[in-house]
């Protein structure tokens, strides 16, 4: 199950939150961003239970204020492009 998590973080905790998230199983990529959220993480889990467990770990991390998730419905790449 592929999804993206937009994570709002207290600025004084940004480094520690990043460090913790990067170590979690099923995290594919982590990036800091400008805007409403501070971190975008790409998650790739086996199933719904694993996703819920991972998101709970992130939510309960000291310094995490908000989290918004986006579940991927269709993975689009150059071979599987809607524009081809």
JSON list of C-alpha atoms in Angstrom, two decimals:
[
{"chain": "A", "resi": 1, "resn": "UNK", "atom": "CA", "xyz": [0.00, 0.00, 0.00]},
{"chain": "A", "resi": 2, "resn": "UNK", "atom": "CA", "xyz": [1.67, 3.19, -1.16]},
{"chain": "A", "resi": 3, "resn": "UNK", "atom": "CA", "xyz": [0.84, 6.54, 0.40]},
{"chain": "A", "resi": 4, "resn": "UNK", "atom": "CA", "xyz": [2.24, 9.96, 1.18]},
{"chain": "A", "resi": 5, "resn": "UNK", "atom": "CA", "xyz": [2.11, 11.58, 4.61]},
{"chain": "A", "resi": 6, "resn": "UNK", "atom": "CA", "xyz": [2.26, 15.35, 4.97]},
{"chain": "A", "resi": 7, "resn": "UNK", "atom": "CA", "xyz": [3.56, 16.07, 8.46]},
{"chain": "A", "resi": 8, "resn": "UNK", "atom": "CA", "xyz": [3.43, 19.33, 10.40]},
{"chain": "A", "resi": 9, "resn": "UNK", "atom": "CA", "xyz": [6.18, 19.59, 13.00]},
{"chain": "A", "resi": 10, "resn": "UNK", "atom": "CA", "xyz": [7.10, 21.97, 15.81]},
{"chain": "A", "resi": 11, "resn": "UNK", "atom": "CA", "xyz": [10.20, 23.69, 14.37]},
{"chain": "A", "resi": 12, "resn": "UNK", "atom": "CA", "xyz": [12.35, 23.03, 17.43]},
{"chain": "A", "resi": 13, "resn": "UNK", "atom": "CA", "xyz": [11.77, 19.28, 16.92]},
{"chain": "A", "resi": 14, "resn": "UNK", "atom": "CA", "xyz": [12.27, 19.08, 13.13]},
{"chain": "A", "resi": 15, "resn": "UNK", "atom": "CA", "xyz": [15.67, 17.35, 13.24]},
{"chain": "A", "resi": 16, "resn": "UNK", "atom": "CA", "xyz": [14.62, 14.77, 15.82]},
{"chain": "A", "resi": 17, "resn": "UNK", "atom": "CA", "xyz": [11.36, 14.01, 14.00]},
{"chain": "A", "resi": 18, "resn": "UNK", "atom": "CA", "xyz": [13.22, 13.59, 10.69]},
{"chain": "A", "resi": 19, "resn": "UNK", "atom": "CA", "xyz": [15.75, 11.30, 12.32]},
{"chain": "A", "resi": 20, "resn": "UNK", "atom": "CA", "xyz": [13.03, 9.12, 13.83]},
{"chain": "A", "resi": 21, "resn": "UNK", "atom": "CA", "xyz": [10.92, 8.92, 10.67]},
{"chain": "A", "resi": 22, "resn": "UNK", "atom": "CA", "xyz": [13.89, 7.94, 8.49]},
{"chain": "A", "resi": 23, "resn": "UNK", "atom": "CA", "xyz": [14.53, 4.94, 10.74]},
{"chain": "A", "resi": 24, "resn": "UNK", "atom": "CA", "xyz": [10.99, 3.53, 10.54]},
{"chain": "A", "resi": 25, "resn": "UNK", "atom": "CA", "xyz": [10.29, 0.39, 8.55]},
{"chain": "A", "resi": 26, "resn": "UNK", "atom": "CA", "xyz": [8.26, 0.96, 5.37]},
{"chain": "A", "resi": 27, "resn": "UNK", "atom": "CA", "xyz": [9.45, 4.57, 4.88]},
{"chain": "A", "resi": 28, "resn": "UNK", "atom": "CA", "xyz": [10.66, 4.88, 1.29]},
{"chain": "A", "resi": 29, "resn": "UNK", "atom": "CA", "xyz": [11.56, 8.60, 1.10]},
{"chain": "A", "resi": 30, "resn": "UNK", "atom": "CA", "xyz": [11.49, 11.60, 3.42]},
{"chain": "A", "resi": 31, "resn": "UNK", "atom": "CA", "xyz": [11.75, 15.24, 2.33]},
{"chain": "A", "resi": 32, "resn": "UNK", "atom": "CA", "xyz": [11.44, 18.59, 4.06]},
{"chain": "A", "resi": 33, "resn": "UNK", "atom": "CA", "xyz": [9.18, 21.05, 2.27]},
{"chain": "A", "resi": 34, "resn": "UNK", "atom": "CA", "xyz": [8.03, 24.66, 2.49]},
{"chain": "A", "resi": 35, "resn": "UNK", "atom": "CA", "xyz": [4.38, 25.45, 3.08]},
{"chain": "A", "resi": 36, "resn": "UNK", "atom": "CA", "xyz": [1.60, 24.24, 5.35]},
{"chain": "A", "resi": 37, "resn": "UNK", "atom": "CA", "xyz": [3.50, 21.05, 6.20]},
{"chain": "A", "resi": 38, "resn": "UNK", "atom": "CA", "xyz": [7.16, 20.54, 7.03]},
{"chain": "A", "resi": 39, "resn": "UNK", "atom": "CA", "xyz": [7.82, 16.95, 5.96]},
{"chain": "A", "resi": 40, "resn": "UNK", "atom": "CA", "xyz": [6.56, 14.73, 3.15]},
{"chain": "A", "resi": 41, "resn": "UNK", "atom": "CA", "xyz": [7.16, 11.02, 3.67]},
{"chain": "A", "resi": 42, "resn": "UNK", "atom": "CA", "xyz": [6.53, 8.26, 1.15]},
{"chain": "A", "resi": 43, "resn": "UNK", "atom": "CA", "xyz": [5.30, 5.07, 2.82]},
{"chain": "A", "resi": 44, "resn": "UNK", "atom": "CA", "xyz": [5.08, 1.65, 1.25]},
{"chain": "A", "resi": 45, "resn": "UNK", "atom": "CA", "xyz": [3.44, -0.95, 3.50]},
{"chain": "A", "resi": 46, "resn": "UNK", "atom": "CA", "xyz": [2.12, -4.49, 3.04]},
{"chain": "A", "resi": 47, "resn": "UNK", "atom": "CA", "xyz": [-1.45, -3.84, 4.13]},
{"chain": "A", "resi": 48, "resn": "UNK", "atom": "CA", "xyz": [-3.88, -1.59, 5.98]},
{"chain": "A", "resi": 49, "resn": "UNK", "atom": "CA", "xyz": [-2.84, -2.82, 9.44]},
{"chain": "A", "resi": 50, "resn": "UNK", "atom": "CA", "xyz": [0.83, -2.05, 8.76]},
{"chain": "A", "resi": 51, "resn": "UNK", "atom": "CA", "xyz": [-0.16, 1.41, 7.47]},
{"chain": "A", "resi": 52, "resn": "UNK", "atom": "CA", "xyz": [-2.22, 2.15, 10.57]},
{"chain": "A", "resi": 53, "resn": "UNK", "atom": "CA", "xyz": [0.60, 1.03, 12.85]},
{"chain": "A", "resi": 54, "resn": "UNK", "atom": "CA", "xyz": [3.17, 3.14, 11.02]},
{"chain": "A", "resi": 55, "resn": "UNK", "atom": "CA", "xyz": [0.95, 6.24, 11.01]},
{"chain": "A", "resi": 56, "resn": "UNK", "atom": "CA", "xyz": [0.30, 5.78, 14.74]},
{"chain": "A", "resi": 57, "resn": "UNK", "atom": "CA", "xyz": [4.06, 5.73, 15.38]},
{"chain": "A", "resi": 58, "resn": "UNK", "atom": "CA", "xyz": [4.48, 8.97, 13.42]},
{"chain": "A", "resi": 59, "resn": "UNK", "atom": "CA", "xyz": [1.48, 10.65, 15.11]},
{"chain": "A", "resi": 60, "resn": "UNK", "atom": "CA", "xyz": [2.79, 9.81, 18.57]},
{"chain": "A", "resi": 61, "resn": "UNK", "atom": "CA", "xyz": [6.27, 11.20, 17.86]},
{"chain": "A", "resi": 62, "resn": "UNK", "atom": "CA", "xyz": [7.18, 14.14, 20.09]},
{"chain": "A", "resi": 63, "resn": "UNK", "atom": "CA", "xyz": [7.03, 17.29, 17.97]},
{"chain": "A", "resi": 64, "resn": "UNK", "atom": "CA", "xyz": [4.49, 16.08, 15.38]},
{"chain": "A", "resi": 65, "resn": "UNK", "atom": "CA", "xyz": [1.54, 18.50, 15.33]},
{"chain": "A", "resi": 66, "resn": "UNK", "atom": "CA", "xyz": [-0.47, 17.30, 12.33]},
{"chain": "A", "resi": 67, "resn": "UNK", "atom": "CA", "xyz": [-0.46, 14.58, 9.73]},
{"chain": "A", "resi": 68, "resn": "UNK", "atom": "CA", "xyz": [-2.45, 14.26, 6.53]},
{"chain": "A", "resi": 69, "resn": "UNK", "atom": "CA", "xyz": [-2.27, 11.17, 4.35]},
{"chain": "A", "resi": 70, "resn": "UNK", "atom": "CA", "xyz": [-2.83, 10.53, 0.68]},
{"chain": "A", "resi": 71, "resn": "UNK", "atom": "CA", "xyz": [-3.22, 6.92, -0.47]},
{"chain": "A", "resi": 72, "resn": "UNK", "atom": "CA", "xyz": [-1.99, 6.26, -4.01]},
{"chain": "A", "resi": 73, "resn": "UNK", "atom": "CA", "xyz": [-4.79, 4.97, -6.24]},
{"chain": "A", "resi": 74, "resn": "UNK", "atom": "CA", "xyz": [-2.72, 4.34, -9.39]},
{"chain": "A", "resi": 75, "resn": "UNK", "atom": "CA", "xyz": [1.06, 4.50, -9.72]},
{"chain": "A", "resi": 76, "resn": "UNK", "atom": "CA", "xyz": [1.94, 6.36, -12.90]},
{"chain": "A", "resi": 77, "resn": "UNK", "atom": "CA", "xyz": [5.39, 6.11, -14.46]},
{"chain": "A", "resi": 78, "resn": "UNK", "atom": "CA", "xyz": [6.78, 6.57, -17.96]},
{"chain": "A", "resi": 79, "resn": "UNK", "atom": "CA", "xyz": [5.76, 3.03, -18.97]},
{"chain": "A", "resi": 80, "resn": "UNK", "atom": "CA", "xyz": [2.28, 3.41, -17.51]},
{"chain": "A", "resi": 81, "resn": "UNK", "atom": "CA", "xyz": [1.52, 7.04, -18.27]},
{"chain": "A", "resi": 82, "resn": "UNK", "atom": "CA", "xyz": [-1.99, 8.36, -18.74]},
{"chain": "A", "resi": 83, "resn": "UNK", "atom": "CA", "xyz": [-0.46, 10.69, -21.33]},
{"chain": "A", "resi": 84, "resn": "UNK", "atom": "CA", "xyz": [0.88, 7.89, -23.58]}
]
